[in-house]
PDB file of C-alpha atoms and ligand atoms in Angstrom:
ATOM      1  CA  MET A  40     -40.206 -61.288 -39.673  1.00 79.00           C
ATOM      2  CA  LYS A  41     -39.508 -62.268 -36.065  1.00 93.00           C
ATOM      3  CA  SER A  42     -37.388 -59.960 -33.955  1.00 97.00           C
ATOM      4  CA  ALA A  43     -34.175 -61.158 -32.338  1.00 98.00           C
ATOM      5  CA  ILE A  44     -33.583 -57.993 -30.327  1.00 98.00           C
ATOM      6  CA  ILE A  45     -35.933 -55.167 -29.382  1.00 98.00           C
ATOM      7  CA  PHE A  46     -34.927 -51.973 -27.570  1.00 98.00           C
ATOM      8  CA  LYS A  47     -37.957 -49.886 -26.536  1.00 98.00           C
ATOM      9  CA  ASN A  48     -37.211 -46.279 -25.647  1.00 98.00           C
ATOM     10  CA  VAL A  49     -34.173 -47.296 -23.603  1.00 98.00           C
ATOM     11  CA  LYS A  50     -32.372 -44.725 -21.483  1.00 98.00           C
ATOM     12  CA  LYS A  51     -29.339 -45.063 -19.261  1.00 98.00           C
ATOM     13  CA  THR A  52     -28.195 -42.201 -17.082  1.00 97.00           C
ATOM     14  CA  TYR A  53     -24.942 -42.067 -15.099  1.00 95.00           C
ATOM     15  CA  ALA A  54     -25.229 -39.195 -12.625  1.00 92.00           C
ATOM     16  CA  SER A  55     -25.881 -36.258 -14.977  1.00 90.00           C
ATOM     17  CA  LEU A  56     -24.630 -38.083 -18.070  1.00 94.00           C
ATOM     18  CA  GLN A  57     -27.173 -39.462 -20.527  1.00 95.00           C
ATOM     19  CA  ALA A  58     -25.124 -42.408 -21.873  1.00 96.00           C
ATOM     20  CA  VAL A  59     -28.094 -43.845 -23.820  1.00 97.00           C
ATOM     21  CA  ASP A  60     -30.810 -41.356 -24.626  1.00 96.00           C
ATOM     22  CA  GLY A  61     -34.100 -42.985 -25.598  1.00 96.00           C
ATOM     23  CA  ILE A  62     -33.130 -45.624 -28.139  1.00 97.00           C
ATOM     24  CA  SER A  63     -35.645 -47.838 -29.935  1.00 97.00           C
ATOM     25  CA  LEU A  64     -34.311 -50.570 -32.205  1.00 96.00           C
ATOM     26  CA  ASN A  65     -35.722 -53.688 -33.770  1.00 96.00           C
ATOM     27  CA  ILE A  66     -33.225 -56.215 -35.078  1.00 97.00           C
ATOM     28  CA  PRO A  67     -34.856 -59.047 -37.053  1.00 97.00           C
ATOM     29  CA  GLU A  68     -33.755 -62.650 -36.655  1.00 97.00           C
ATOM     30  CA  GLY A  69     -30.961 -63.625 -38.996  1.00 97.00           C
ATOM     31  CA  GLU A  70     -29.658 -60.073 -39.376  1.00 97.00           C
ATOM     32  CA  PHE A  71     -25.975 -59.166 -39.516  1.00 97.00           C
ATOM     33  CA  PHE A  72     -26.245 -55.871 -37.676  1.00 97.00           C
ATOM     34  CA  GLY A  73     -23.572 -53.237 -37.080  1.00 95.00           C
ATOM     35  CA  LEU A  74     -23.673 -50.820 -34.143  1.00 94.00           C
ATOM     36  CA  LEU A  75     -21.312 -48.002 -35.012  1.00 90.00           C
ATOM     37  CA  GLY A  76     -20.234 -44.805 -33.352  1.00 86.00           C
ATOM     38  CA  PRO A  77     -17.253 -42.881 -32.023  1.00 83.00           C
ATOM     39  CA  ASN A  78     -15.815 -43.536 -28.560  1.00 84.00           C
ATOM     40  CA  GLY A  79     -18.252 -42.616 -25.828  1.00 88.00           C
ATOM     41  CA  ALA A  80     -21.293 -42.868 -28.140  1.00 90.00           C
ATOM     42  CA  GLY A  81     -22.910 -45.475 -25.868  1.00 93.00           C
ATOM     43  CA  LYS A  82     -22.276 -48.731 -27.754  1.00 92.00           C
ATOM     44  CA  SER A  83     -20.831 -50.686 -24.816  1.00 91.00           C
ATOM     45  CA  THR A  84     -23.632 -49.467 -22.572  1.00 95.00           C
ATOM     46  CA  MET A  85     -26.135 -50.806 -25.150  1.00 95.00           C
ATOM     47  CA  ILE A  86     -24.388 -54.183 -25.216  1.00 94.00           C
ATOM     48  CA  ASN A  87     -24.026 -54.388 -21.451  1.00 93.00           C
ATOM     49  CA  MET A  88     -27.752 -53.684 -21.091  1.00 96.00           C
ATOM     50  CA  LEU A  89     -28.506 -56.348 -23.706  1.00 95.00           C
ATOM     51  CA  ALA A  90     -26.432 -58.821 -21.696  1.00 92.00           C
ATOM     52  CA  GLY A  91     -28.247 -57.873 -18.505  1.00 92.00           C
ATOM     53  CA  LEU A  92     -25.024 -56.561 -16.939  1.00 90.00           C
ATOM     54  CA  VAL A  93     -26.239 -52.963 -16.779  1.00 94.00           C
ATOM     55  CA  LYS A  94     -29.821 -52.043 -15.867  1.00 96.00           C
ATOM     56  CA  PRO A  95     -31.529 -49.438 -18.055  1.00 97.00           C
ATOM     57  CA  THR A  96     -32.766 -46.350 -16.219  1.00 97.00           C
ATOM     58  CA  SER A  97     -35.995 -46.700 -18.221  1.00 97.00           C
ATOM     59  CA  GLY A  98     -37.381 -48.579 -21.211  1.00 98.00           C
ATOM     60  CA  SER A  99     -37.191 -52.297 -21.963  1.00 97.00           C
ATOM     61  CA  ILE A 100     -35.051 -54.746 -23.900  1.00 98.00           C
ATOM     62  CA  SER A 101     -35.899 -58.221 -25.111  1.00 98.00           C
ATOM     63  CA  VAL A 102     -33.837 -60.948 -26.760  1.00 97.00           C
ATOM     64  CA  MET A 103     -35.552 -63.740 -28.702  1.00 97.00           C
ATOM     65  CA  GLY A 104     -38.819 -62.697 -27.059  1.00 97.00           C
ATOM     66  CA  TYR A 105     -37.417 -62.759 -23.498  1.00 97.00           C
ATOM     67  CA  ASP A 106     -37.367 -59.583 -21.459  1.00 97.00           C
ATOM     68  CA  VAL A 107     -33.815 -59.022 -20.227  1.00 97.00           C
ATOM     69  CA  GLN A 108     -35.031 -57.969 -16.767  1.00 94.00           C
ATOM     70  CA  ALA A 109     -38.094 -60.182 -16.208  1.00 95.00           C
ATOM     71  CA  SER A 110     -36.699 -63.326 -17.881  1.00 96.00           C
ATOM     72  CA  TYR A 111     -33.006 -62.764 -17.289  1.00 94.00           C
ATOM     73  CA  GLN A 112     -31.935 -66.415 -17.547  1.00 93.00           C
ATOM     74  CA  GLU A 113     -33.712 -67.159 -20.830  1.00 94.00           C
ATOM     75  CA  ALA A 114     -32.546 -63.880 -22.314  1.00 95.00           C
ATOM     76  CA  ARG A 115     -28.956 -64.497 -21.156  1.00 93.00           C
ATOM     77  CA  HIS A 116     -29.001 -68.026 -22.601  1.00 93.00           C
ATOM     78  CA  SER A 117     -30.026 -66.574 -25.961  1.00 96.00           C
ATOM     79  CA  VAL A 118     -26.890 -64.437 -26.298  1.00 95.00           C
ATOM     80  CA  GLY A 119     -23.196 -65.176 -26.690  1.00 94.00           C
ATOM     81  CA  ILE A 120     -21.007 -62.167 -26.077  1.00 91.00           C
ATOM     82  CA  VAL A 121     -17.438 -61.791 -27.233  1.00 88.00           C
ATOM     83  CA  PRO A 122     -16.107 -59.121 -24.891  1.00 83.00           C
ATOM     84  CA  GLN A 123     -13.739 -56.345 -25.824  1.00 80.00           C
ATOM     85  CA  GLU A 124     -11.322 -57.031 -22.984  1.00 78.00           C
ATOM     86  CA  LEU A 125      -9.366 -60.237 -22.661  1.00 77.00           C
ATOM     87  CA  VAL A 126     -10.923 -61.424 -19.398  1.00 78.00           C
ATOM     88  CA  PHE A 127     -10.551 -65.094 -18.501  1.00 78.00           C
ATOM     89  CA  ASP A 128     -10.073 -67.508 -15.637  1.00 79.00           C
ATOM     90  CA  PRO A 129      -6.326 -68.214 -15.342  1.00 79.00           C
ATOM     91  CA  PHE A 130      -6.702 -71.692 -13.839  1.00 85.00           C
ATOM     92  CA  PHE A 131      -8.263 -73.529 -16.782  1.00 92.00           C
ATOM     93  CA  ASN A 132      -6.911 -74.773 -20.048  1.00 93.00           C
ATOM     94  CA  VAL A 133      -8.896 -73.936 -23.181  1.00 94.00           C
ATOM     95  CA  ARG A 134     -10.990 -77.105 -23.297  1.00 94.00           C
ATOM     96  CA  GLU A 135     -11.714 -77.044 -19.543  1.00 93.00           C
ATOM     97  CA  MET A 136     -12.758 -73.419 -19.804  1.00 93.00           C
ATOM     98  CA  LEU A 137     -15.157 -74.234 -22.670  1.00 94.00           C
ATOM     99  CA  ARG A 138     -16.601 -77.241 -20.805  1.00 93.00           C
ATOM    100  CA  PHE A 139     -17.060 -75.121 -17.703  1.00 91.00           C
ATOM    101  CA  GLN A 140     -18.781 -72.376 -19.652  1.00 90.00           C
ATOM    102  CA  ALA A 141     -21.078 -74.903 -21.361  1.00 91.00           C
ATOM    103  CA  GLY A 142     -21.944 -76.305 -17.928  1.00 91.00           C
ATOM    104  CA  TYR A 143     -22.859 -72.822 -16.755  1.00 89.00           C
ATOM    105  CA  PHE A 144     -25.461 -72.776 -19.530  1.00 88.00           C
ATOM    106  CA  GLY A 145     -26.749 -76.218 -18.539  1.00 88.00           C
ATOM    107  CA  LYS A 146     -24.996 -78.135 -21.358  1.00 88.00           C
ATOM    108  CA  GLY A 147     -23.357 -81.467 -20.575  1.00 86.00           C
ATOM    109  CA  LYS A 148     -21.377 -84.150 -22.437  1.00 86.00           C
ATOM    110  CA  GLU A 149     -23.795 -84.045 -25.388  1.00 86.00           C
ATOM    111  CA  ASN A 150     -22.314 -80.654 -26.234  1.00 87.00           C
ATOM    112  CA  ASP A 151     -18.712 -81.951 -26.550  1.00 90.00           C
ATOM    113  CA  SER A 152     -18.861 -82.466 -30.308  1.00 92.00           C
ATOM    114  CA  TRP A 153     -19.865 -78.826 -30.740  1.00 92.00           C
ATOM    115  CA  ILE A 154     -16.959 -77.780 -28.483  1.00 94.00           C
ATOM    116  CA  ASP A 155     -14.653 -79.829 -30.759  1.00 94.00           C
ATOM    117  CA  GLU A 156     -16.089 -78.129 -33.819  1.00 92.00           C
ATOM    118  CA  VAL A 157     -15.655 -74.648 -32.373  1.00 92.00           C
ATOM    119  CA  ILE A 158     -12.064 -75.509 -31.361  1.00 94.00           C
ATOM    120  CA  ASP A 159     -11.347 -76.708 -34.899  1.00 91.00           C
ATOM    121  CA  ARG A 160     -13.041 -73.825 -36.653  1.00 88.00           C
ATOM    122  CA  LEU A 161     -11.058 -71.297 -34.626  1.00 88.00           C
ATOM    123  CA  ASP A 162      -7.873 -73.309 -35.112  1.00 87.00           C
ATOM    124  CA  LEU A 163      -7.391 -73.837 -31.388  1.00 91.00           C
ATOM    125  CA  ARG A 164      -6.774 -77.578 -31.447  1.00 93.00           C
ATOM    126  CA  GLU A 165      -3.038 -77.374 -30.713  1.00 94.00           C
ATOM    127  CA  LYS A 166      -3.775 -75.120 -27.759  1.00 93.00           C
ATOM    128  CA  ALA A 167      -6.762 -77.028 -26.373  1.00 94.00           C
ATOM    129  CA  HIS A 168      -4.729 -78.245 -23.384  1.00 95.00           C
ATOM    130  CA  THR A 169      -2.775 -75.056 -22.835  1.00 94.00           C
ATOM    131  CA  ASN A 170      -3.563 -72.944 -19.826  1.00 92.00           C
ATOM    132  CA  MET A 171      -5.453 -69.757 -20.741  1.00 91.00           C
ATOM    133  CA  ARG A 172      -2.762 -67.726 -18.957  1.00 90.00           C
ATOM    134  CA  LYS A 173      -0.083 -69.003 -21.329  1.00 92.00           C
ATOM    135  CA  LEU A 174      -1.839 -68.157 -24.593  1.00 90.00           C
ATOM    136  CA  SER A 175      -0.720 -65.299 -26.813  1.00 86.00           C
ATOM    137  CA  GLY A 176      -3.101 -62.331 -27.189  1.00 83.00           C
ATOM    138  CA  GLY A 177      -4.456 -63.587 -30.525  1.00 82.00           C
ATOM    139  CA  MET A 178      -5.037 -67.085 -29.150  1.00 87.00           C
ATOM    140  CA  LYS A 179      -6.775 -65.679 -26.057  1.00 88.00           C
ATOM    141  CA  ARG A 180      -9.058 -63.758 -28.393  1.00 85.00           C
ATOM    142  CA  ARG A 181      -9.913 -66.985 -30.249  1.00 87.00           C
ATOM    143  CA  ALA A 182     -10.614 -68.770 -26.961  1.00 91.00           C
ATOM    144  CA  LEU A 183     -12.979 -65.988 -25.881  1.00 89.00           C
ATOM    145  CA  ILE A 184     -14.815 -66.200 -29.188  1.00 89.00           C
ATOM    146  CA  ALA A 185     -15.148 -69.960 -28.652  1.00 93.00           C
ATOM    147  CA  GLN A 186     -16.412 -69.277 -25.133  1.00 93.00           C
ATOM    148  CA  ALA A 187     -19.192 -67.039 -26.450  1.00 93.00           C
ATOM    149  CA  LEU A 188     -20.325 -69.721 -28.904  1.00 92.00           C
ATOM    150  CA  VAL A 189     -20.149 -72.728 -26.646  1.00 93.00           C
ATOM    151  CA  HIS A 190     -23.874 -72.862 -25.784  1.00 92.00           C
ATOM    152  CA  ARG A 191     -24.937 -72.284 -29.411  1.00 91.00           C
ATOM    153  CA  PRO A 192     -26.707 -69.007 -28.739  1.00 95.00           C
ATOM    154  CA  PRO A 193     -29.132 -67.757 -31.431  1.00 96.00           C
ATOM    155  CA  VAL A 194     -27.740 -64.216 -30.985  1.00 97.00           C
ATOM    156  CA  ILE A 195     -24.003 -63.528 -31.135  1.00 95.00           C
ATOM    157  CA  VAL A 196     -22.641 -60.159 -30.053  1.00 95.00           C
ATOM    158  CA  LEU A 197     -19.117 -59.175 -30.978  1.00 91.00           C
ATOM    159  CA  ASP A 198     -17.818 -56.074 -29.242  1.00 88.00           C
ATOM    160  CA  GLU A 199     -14.862 -54.730 -31.252  1.00 83.00           C
ATOM    161  CA  PRO A 200     -13.666 -58.291 -31.853  1.00 78.00           C
ATOM    162  CA  THR A 201     -10.887 -57.483 -34.279  1.00 74.00           C
ATOM    163  CA  ALA A 202      -9.195 -54.630 -32.437  1.00 70.00           C
ATOM    164  CA  GLY A 203      -5.514 -55.520 -32.434  1.00 68.00           C
ATOM    165  CA  VAL A 204      -6.094 -58.810 -34.238  1.00 73.00           C
ATOM    166  CA  ASP A 205      -3.878 -59.850 -37.128  1.00 77.00           C
ATOM    167  CA  VAL A 206      -5.246 -60.033 -40.671  1.00 81.00           C
ATOM    168  CA  GLU A 207      -5.227 -63.826 -40.834  1.00 80.00           C
ATOM    169  CA  LEU A 208      -7.294 -64.281 -37.685  1.00 79.00           C
ATOM    170  CA  ARG A 209      -9.593 -61.476 -38.747  1.00 82.00           C
ATOM    171  CA  GLN A 210     -10.358 -63.266 -42.007  1.00 85.00           C
ATOM    172  CA  ARG A 211     -10.744 -66.645 -40.348  1.00 82.00           C
ATOM    173  CA  LEU A 212     -13.057 -65.129 -37.748  1.00 83.00           C
ATOM    174  CA  TRP A 213     -15.214 -63.397 -40.336  1.00 87.00           C
ATOM    175  CA  SER A 214     -15.647 -66.450 -42.510  1.00 88.00           C
ATOM    176  CA  PHE A 215     -16.731 -68.428 -39.432  1.00 87.00           C
ATOM    177  CA  ILE A 216     -19.145 -65.704 -38.271  1.00 90.00           C
ATOM    178  CA  LYS A 217     -20.563 -65.356 -41.798  1.00 93.00           C
ATOM    179  CA  GLU A 218     -21.280 -69.089 -41.842  1.00 92.00           C
ATOM    180  CA  LEU A 219     -22.974 -68.888 -38.445  1.00 92.00           C
ATOM    181  CA  ASN A 220     -25.083 -66.033 -39.819  1.00 95.00           C
ATOM    182  CA  LYS A 221     -26.040 -68.125 -42.881  1.00 96.00           C
ATOM    183  CA  GLU A 222     -27.068 -70.923 -40.514  1.00 93.00           C
ATOM    184  CA  GLY A 223     -29.548 -68.470 -38.968  1.00 94.00           C
ATOM    185  CA  HIS A 224     -27.675 -66.858 -36.073  1.00 95.00           C
ATOM    186  CA  THR A 225     -28.308 -63.157 -35.578  1.00 97.00           C
ATOM    187  CA  ILE A 226     -25.043 -61.229 -35.369  1.00 97.00           C
ATOM    188  CA  VAL A 227     -24.498 -57.873 -33.692  1.00 96.00           C
ATOM    189  CA  LEU A 228     -21.147 -56.268 -34.281  1.00 93.00           C
ATOM    190  CA  THR A 229     -19.619 -53.125 -32.878  1.00 90.00           C
ATOM    191  CA  THR A 230     -16.557 -51.986 -34.733  1.00 81.00           C
ATOM    192  CA  HIS A 231     -14.410 -48.987 -35.482  1.00 72.00           C
ATOM    193  CA  TYR A 232     -13.494 -50.484 -38.823  1.00 77.00           C
ATOM    194  CA  LEU A 233     -16.124 -48.996 -41.094  1.00 79.00           C
ATOM    195  CA  GLU A 234     -14.841 -51.007 -44.032  1.00 80.00           C
ATOM    196  CA  GLU A 235     -15.462 -54.157 -42.038  1.00 83.00           C
ATOM    197  CA  ALA A 236     -19.021 -53.070 -41.229  1.00 86.00           C
ATOM    198  CA  GLU A 237     -19.649 -52.191 -44.876  1.00 85.00           C
ATOM    199  CA  ALA A 238     -18.421 -55.576 -46.041  1.00 88.00           C
ATOM    200  CA  LEU A 239     -20.271 -57.633 -43.440  1.00 92.00           C
ATOM    201  CA  CYS A 240     -23.393 -55.929 -42.106  1.00 94.00           C
ATOM    202  CA  ASN A 241     -26.785 -55.970 -43.871  1.00 94.00           C
ATOM    203  CA  SER A 242     -27.911 -53.105 -41.695  1.00 94.00           C
ATOM    204  CA  VAL A 243     -26.307 -50.602 -39.371  1.00 93.00           C
ATOM    205  CA  ALA A 244     -27.193 -48.070 -36.710  1.00 93.00           C
ATOM    206  CA  MET A 245     -24.892 -45.125 -36.158  1.00 90.00           C
ATOM    207  CA  MET A 246     -24.798 -43.688 -32.647  1.00 91.00           C
ATOM    208  CA  ARG A 247     -23.638 -40.361 -31.331  1.00 88.00           C
ATOM    209  CA  SER A 248     -23.993 -39.051 -27.760  1.00 90.00           C
ATOM    210  CA  GLY A 249     -26.414 -41.797 -26.752  1.00 95.00           C
ATOM    211  CA  LYS A 250     -28.703 -41.303 -29.743  1.00 94.00           C
ATOM    212  CA  ILE A 251     -29.140 -43.078 -33.051  1.00 93.00           C
ATOM    213  CA  VAL A 252     -28.366 -40.663 -35.862  1.00 88.00           C
ATOM    214  CA  ALA A 253     -29.025 -43.123 -38.693  1.00 87.00           C
ATOM    215  CA  ALA A 254     -30.382 -46.645 -38.937  1.00 90.00           C
ATOM    216  CA  ASP A 255     -31.015 -48.411 -42.197  1.00 90.00           C
ATOM    217  CA  THR A 256     -29.795 -51.178 -44.430  1.00 90.00           C
ATOM    218  CA  THR A 257     -26.179 -50.620 -45.370  1.00 87.00           C
ATOM    219  CA  LYS A 258     -27.233 -50.367 -49.017  1.00 85.00           C
ATOM    220  CA  ASN A 259     -29.877 -47.691 -48.362  1.00 85.00           C
ATOM    221  CA  LEU A 260     -27.552 -45.627 -46.217  1.00 79.00           C
ATOM    222  CA  LEU A 261     -24.932 -45.611 -48.930  1.00 77.00           C
ATOM    223  CA  LYS A 262     -27.570 -44.752 -51.527  1.00 75.00           C
ATOM    224  CA  LYS A 263     -29.062 -41.973 -49.439  1.00 73.00           C
ATOM    225  CA  PHE A 264     -25.701 -40.283 -49.064  1.00 69.00           C
ATOM    226  CA  ALA A 265     -24.399 -41.202 -52.462  1.00 65.00           C
ATOM    227  CA  SER A 266     -22.814 -38.414 -54.392  1.00 67.00           C
ATOM    228  CA  LYS A 267     -20.325 -38.708 -57.165  1.00 73.00           C
ATOM    229  CA  ASN A 268     -17.024 -37.292 -56.143  1.00 81.00           C
ATOM    230  CA  LEU A 269     -14.272 -36.220 -58.448  1.00 86.00           C
ATOM    231  CA  LYS A 270     -10.755 -36.241 -57.100  1.00 88.00           C
ATOM    232  CA  LEU A 271      -8.245 -34.081 -58.958  1.00 91.00           C
ATOM    233  CA  ARG A 272      -4.553 -33.690 -58.294  1.00 92.00           C
ATOM    234  CA  LEU A 273      -3.790 -30.148 -59.325  1.00 91.00           C
ATOM    235  CA  ASP A 274      -0.560 -28.390 -60.078  1.00 88.00           C
ATOM    236  CA  LEU A 275      -1.472 -25.243 -58.163  1.00 83.00           C
ATOM    237  CA  LYS A 276       1.685 -23.207 -57.805  1.00 75.00           C
ATOM    238  CA  SER A 277       1.808 -20.951 -54.784  1.00 67.00           C
ATOM    239  CA  ASN A 278       0.642 -17.938 -56.791  1.00 68.00           C
ATOM    240  CA  LYS A 279      -2.474 -19.695 -58.119  1.00 78.00           C
ATOM    241  CA  THR A 280      -5.787 -20.453 -56.454  1.00 86.00           C
ATOM    242  CA  LEU A 281      -8.870 -22.253 -57.708  1.00 90.00           C
ATOM    243  CA  PRO A 282     -10.867 -20.193 -60.239  1.00 91.00           C
ATOM    244  CA  ALA A 283     -13.837 -18.470 -58.581  1.00 89.00           C
ATOM    245  CA  ASP A 284     -16.535 -20.329 -60.552  1.00 88.00           C
ATOM    246  CA  ILE A 285     -15.383 -23.761 -59.397  1.00 88.00           C
ATOM    247  CA  LYS A 286     -14.536 -22.619 -55.879  1.00 86.00           C
ATOM    248  CA  ARG A 287     -18.303 -22.481 -55.410  1.00 86.00           C
ATOM    249  CA  ILE A 288     -18.644 -26.234 -56.016  1.00 85.00           C
ATOM    250  CA  GLN A 289     -18.557 -28.109 -52.701  1.00 82.00           C
ATOM    251  CA  HIS A 290     -15.031 -29.451 -52.263  1.00 85.00           C
ATOM    252  CA  GLU A 291     -12.308 -30.298 -49.825  1.00 84.00           C
ATOM    253  CA  ALA A 292      -8.563 -29.991 -50.302  1.00 86.00           C
ATOM    254  CA  ILE A 293      -6.034 -32.478 -49.014  1.00 84.00           C
ATOM    255  CA  GLY A 294      -2.578 -31.345 -50.052  1.00 85.00           C
ATOM    256  CA  GLN A 295      -2.541 -31.247 -53.848  1.00 87.00           C
ATOM    257  CA  ASP A 296      -5.750 -33.273 -54.043  1.00 89.00           C
ATOM    258  CA  TYR A 297      -9.117 -31.592 -54.465  1.00 90.00           C
ATOM    259  CA  ILE A 298     -12.282 -33.651 -53.984  1.00 86.00           C
ATOM    260  CA  PHE A 299     -15.312 -32.099 -55.631  1.00 87.00           C
ATOM    261  CA  GLN A 300     -18.856 -33.209 -54.836  1.00 83.00           C
ATOM    262  CA  LEU A 301     -20.667 -33.311 -58.136  1.00 80.00           C
ATOM    263  CA  LYS A 302     -24.347 -32.450 -58.339  1.00 76.00           C
ATOM    264  CA  LYS A 303     -24.492 -33.219 -62.035  1.00 75.00           C
ATOM    265  CA  ILE A 304     -22.139 -35.065 -64.333  1.00 72.00           C
ATOM    266  CA  THR A 305     -21.824 -31.883 -66.445  1.00 79.00           C
ATOM    267  CA  ASP A 306     -19.969 -30.323 -63.490  1.00 83.00           C
ATOM    268  CA  ILE A 307     -16.948 -32.317 -64.691  1.00 84.00           C
ATOM    269  CA  ALA A 308     -16.809 -30.367 -67.952  1.00 83.00           C
ATOM    270  CA  LYS A 309     -17.254 -27.094 -66.086  1.00 87.00           C
ATOM    271  CA  ILE A 310     -14.376 -27.886 -63.736  1.00 90.00           C
ATOM    272  CA  THR A 311     -11.917 -29.065 -66.384  1.00 88.00           C
ATOM    273  CA  GLU A 312     -12.762 -26.178 -68.706  1.00 88.00           C
ATOM    274  CA  SER A 313     -12.302 -23.609 -65.994  1.00 91.00           C
ATOM    275  CA  LEU A 314      -8.987 -25.151 -64.899  1.00 90.00           C
ATOM    276  CA  GLY A 315      -7.843 -25.165 -68.532  1.00 89.00           C
ATOM    277  CA  LYS A 316      -8.605 -21.471 -68.915  1.00 90.00           C
ATOM    278  CA  ALA A 317      -6.715 -20.684 -65.710  1.00 89.00           C
ATOM    279  CA  LYS A 318      -3.778 -22.778 -67.016  1.00 88.00           C
ATOM    280  CA  ILE A 319      -3.873 -25.089 -64.007  1.00 90.00           C
ATOM    281  CA  ASP A 320      -2.599 -28.554 -64.889  1.00 89.00           C
ATOM    282  CA  ILE A 321      -4.533 -31.639 -63.847  1.00 90.00           C
ATOM    283  CA  LEU A 322      -1.909 -34.175 -62.740  1.00 90.00           C
ATOM    284  CA  ASP A 323      -4.354 -36.940 -61.944  1.00 89.00           C
ATOM    285  CA  LEU A 324      -8.093 -37.551 -62.074  1.00 86.00           C
ATOM    286  CA  GLN A 325     -10.193 -40.131 -60.262  1.00 83.00           C
ATOM    287  CA  ALA A 326     -13.891 -40.748 -59.579  1.00 77.00           C
ATOM    288  CA  VAL A 327     -14.469 -41.744 -55.955  1.00 75.00           C
ATOM    289  CA  ASP A 328     -17.624 -43.332 -54.589  1.00 69.00           C
ATOM    290  CA  ILE A 329     -18.918 -42.603 -51.135  1.00 68.00           C
ATOM    291  CA  ASP A 330     -18.356 -45.358 -48.572  1.00 72.00           C
ATOM    292  CA  LEU A 331     -19.705 -46.006 -45.103  1.00 74.00           C
ATOM    293  CA  GLU A 332     -16.736 -44.155 -43.635  1.00 74.00           C
ATOM    294  CA  ASN A 333     -17.832 -40.908 -45.357  1.00 70.00           C
ATOM    295  CA  VAL A 334     -21.445 -41.364 -44.262  1.00 73.00           C
ATOM    296  CA  PHE A 335     -20.253 -41.930 -40.721  1.00 76.00           C
ATOM    297  CA  LEU A 336     -18.050 -38.837 -40.769  1.00 74.00           C
ATOM    298  CA  LYS A 337     -20.913 -36.725 -42.092  1.00 70.00           C
ATOM    299  CA  LEU A 338     -23.317 -37.958 -39.442  1.00 72.00           C
ATOM    300  CA  THR A 339     -21.092 -38.013 -36.415  1.00 70.00           C
ATOM    301  CA  GLY A 340     -18.843 -35.105 -37.302  1.00 63.00           C
ATOM    302  CA  LYS A 341     -15.836 -37.041 -36.020  1.00 51.00           C
TER     303      LYS A 341
HETATM  304  P1  LIG B 580     -18.763 -46.529 -26.381  1.00 58.56           P
HETATM  305  O1  LIG B 580     -18.835 -47.979 -26.110  1.00 58.56           O
HETATM  306  O2  LIG B 580     -19.558 -46.107 -27.573  1.00 58.56           O
HETATM  307  O3  LIG B 580     -17.363 -46.005 -26.440  1.00 58.56           O
HETATM  308  P2  LIG B 580     -19.808 -46.274 -23.692  1.00 58.56           P
HETATM  309  O4  LIG B 580     -21.111 -46.959 -23.704  1.00 58.56           O
HETATM  310  O5  LIG B 580     -18.642 -47.006 -23.110  1.00 58.56           O
HETATM  311  O6  LIG B 580     -19.454 -45.752 -25.166  1.00 58.56           O
HETATM  312  O7  LIG B 580     -19.930 -44.906 -22.884  1.00 58.56           O
HETATM  313  C1  LIG B 580     -20.967 -43.949 -23.099  1.00 58.56           C
HETATM  314  C2  LIG B 580     -20.828 -42.823 -22.081  1.00 58.56           C
HETATM  315  O8  LIG B 580     -21.157 -43.314 -20.786  1.00 58.56           O
HETATM  316  C3  LIG B 580     -19.408 -42.298 -21.969  1.00 58.56           C
HETATM  317  O9  LIG B 580     -19.458 -40.905 -21.790  1.00 58.56           O
HETATM  318  C4  LIG B 580     -18.861 -42.991 -20.744  1.00 58.56           C
HETATM  319  O10 LIG B 580     -17.855 -42.224 -20.124  1.00 58.56           O
HETATM  320  C5  LIG B 580     -20.092 -43.133 -19.870  1.00 58.56           C
HETATM  321  N1  LIG B 580     -20.036 -44.313 -18.975  1.00 58.56           N
HETATM  322  C6  LIG B 580     -19.975 -45.601 -19.365  1.00 58.56           C
HETATM  323  N2  LIG B 580     -19.977 -46.422 -18.291  1.00 58.56           N
HETATM  324  C7  LIG B 580     -20.056 -45.629 -17.201  1.00 58.56           C
HETATM  325  C8  LIG B 580     -20.094 -45.873 -15.779  1.00 58.56           C
HETATM  326  N3  LIG B 580     -20.094 -47.104 -15.282  1.00 58.56           N
HETATM  327  N4  LIG B 580     -20.164 -44.797 -14.971  1.00 58.56           N
HETATM  328  C9  LIG B 580     -20.207 -43.541 -15.459  1.00 58.56           C
HETATM  329  N5  LIG B 580     -20.174 -43.239 -16.781  1.00 58.56           N
HETATM  330  C10 LIG B 580     -20.094 -44.265 -17.639  1.00 58.56           C
END
């Protein structure tokens, strides 16, 4: 399979801080890829290097076969980036801004029908002649997404695109991005919403302190960390504690809820029997499956 993005042993140092610490990544064409990690992990630095905005201290990066340093223009033309911050030129209306951006990438009038389509798909038509300055936050976000797509880049990078975005726009945005992915665009997403990454991304890399701590298909990651959990709501009066034999089973307590990590299904019988003997009532019982959020917490310790 052809690669859309390759990072080869990439490092970025700021003074004594190793923001990105020797990362190698290969993202195949057509992937829906999630770059996850807590604040300060190095995600933005990765994306800024991919966009050619920040120069790696060492290592190399290529996009669609173009080296980001040696073939900056071709590499830059291959990527559309939806930035985290709402940065825009206050003098243009939405359509002018999109035309201008298309021109920057060498696209002329022939691209207008695509601009119309992007405007429609992001439901910006009513605002097409409104000055960027006068748009609401959500509308500005839509316009910036349109701006990233205007030159039909094969690779689309979305840096926390749904932070502070209402549910309706979030859903509209995701159905549009999913379609673009089906049409063959490679998507890279950074997000804090693990649920979103789990629902959308075929594969993910989890970063911590400039390093990748896990990289795999979303399915494999979930499988690798899969454990059956049993959540019990217990009526533990102040004078009672968990019986010693089940205290030894890995668990965490949140208020009245106790989540046990089961090694074998027969642990269930052991737990309920032991609670019965100790006359501890089970108020509620639930099986919980591990999700990407749990995997992330385990790996990043955040
Ligand atoms: P993330 O996007 O995962 O939150 P960043 O890539 O923004 O992480 O930051 C990674 C680390 O690099 C952080 O410790 C951050 O403070 C530091 N950093 C980022 N940009 C700069 C810069 N221009 N100068 C100095 N340190 C920086």
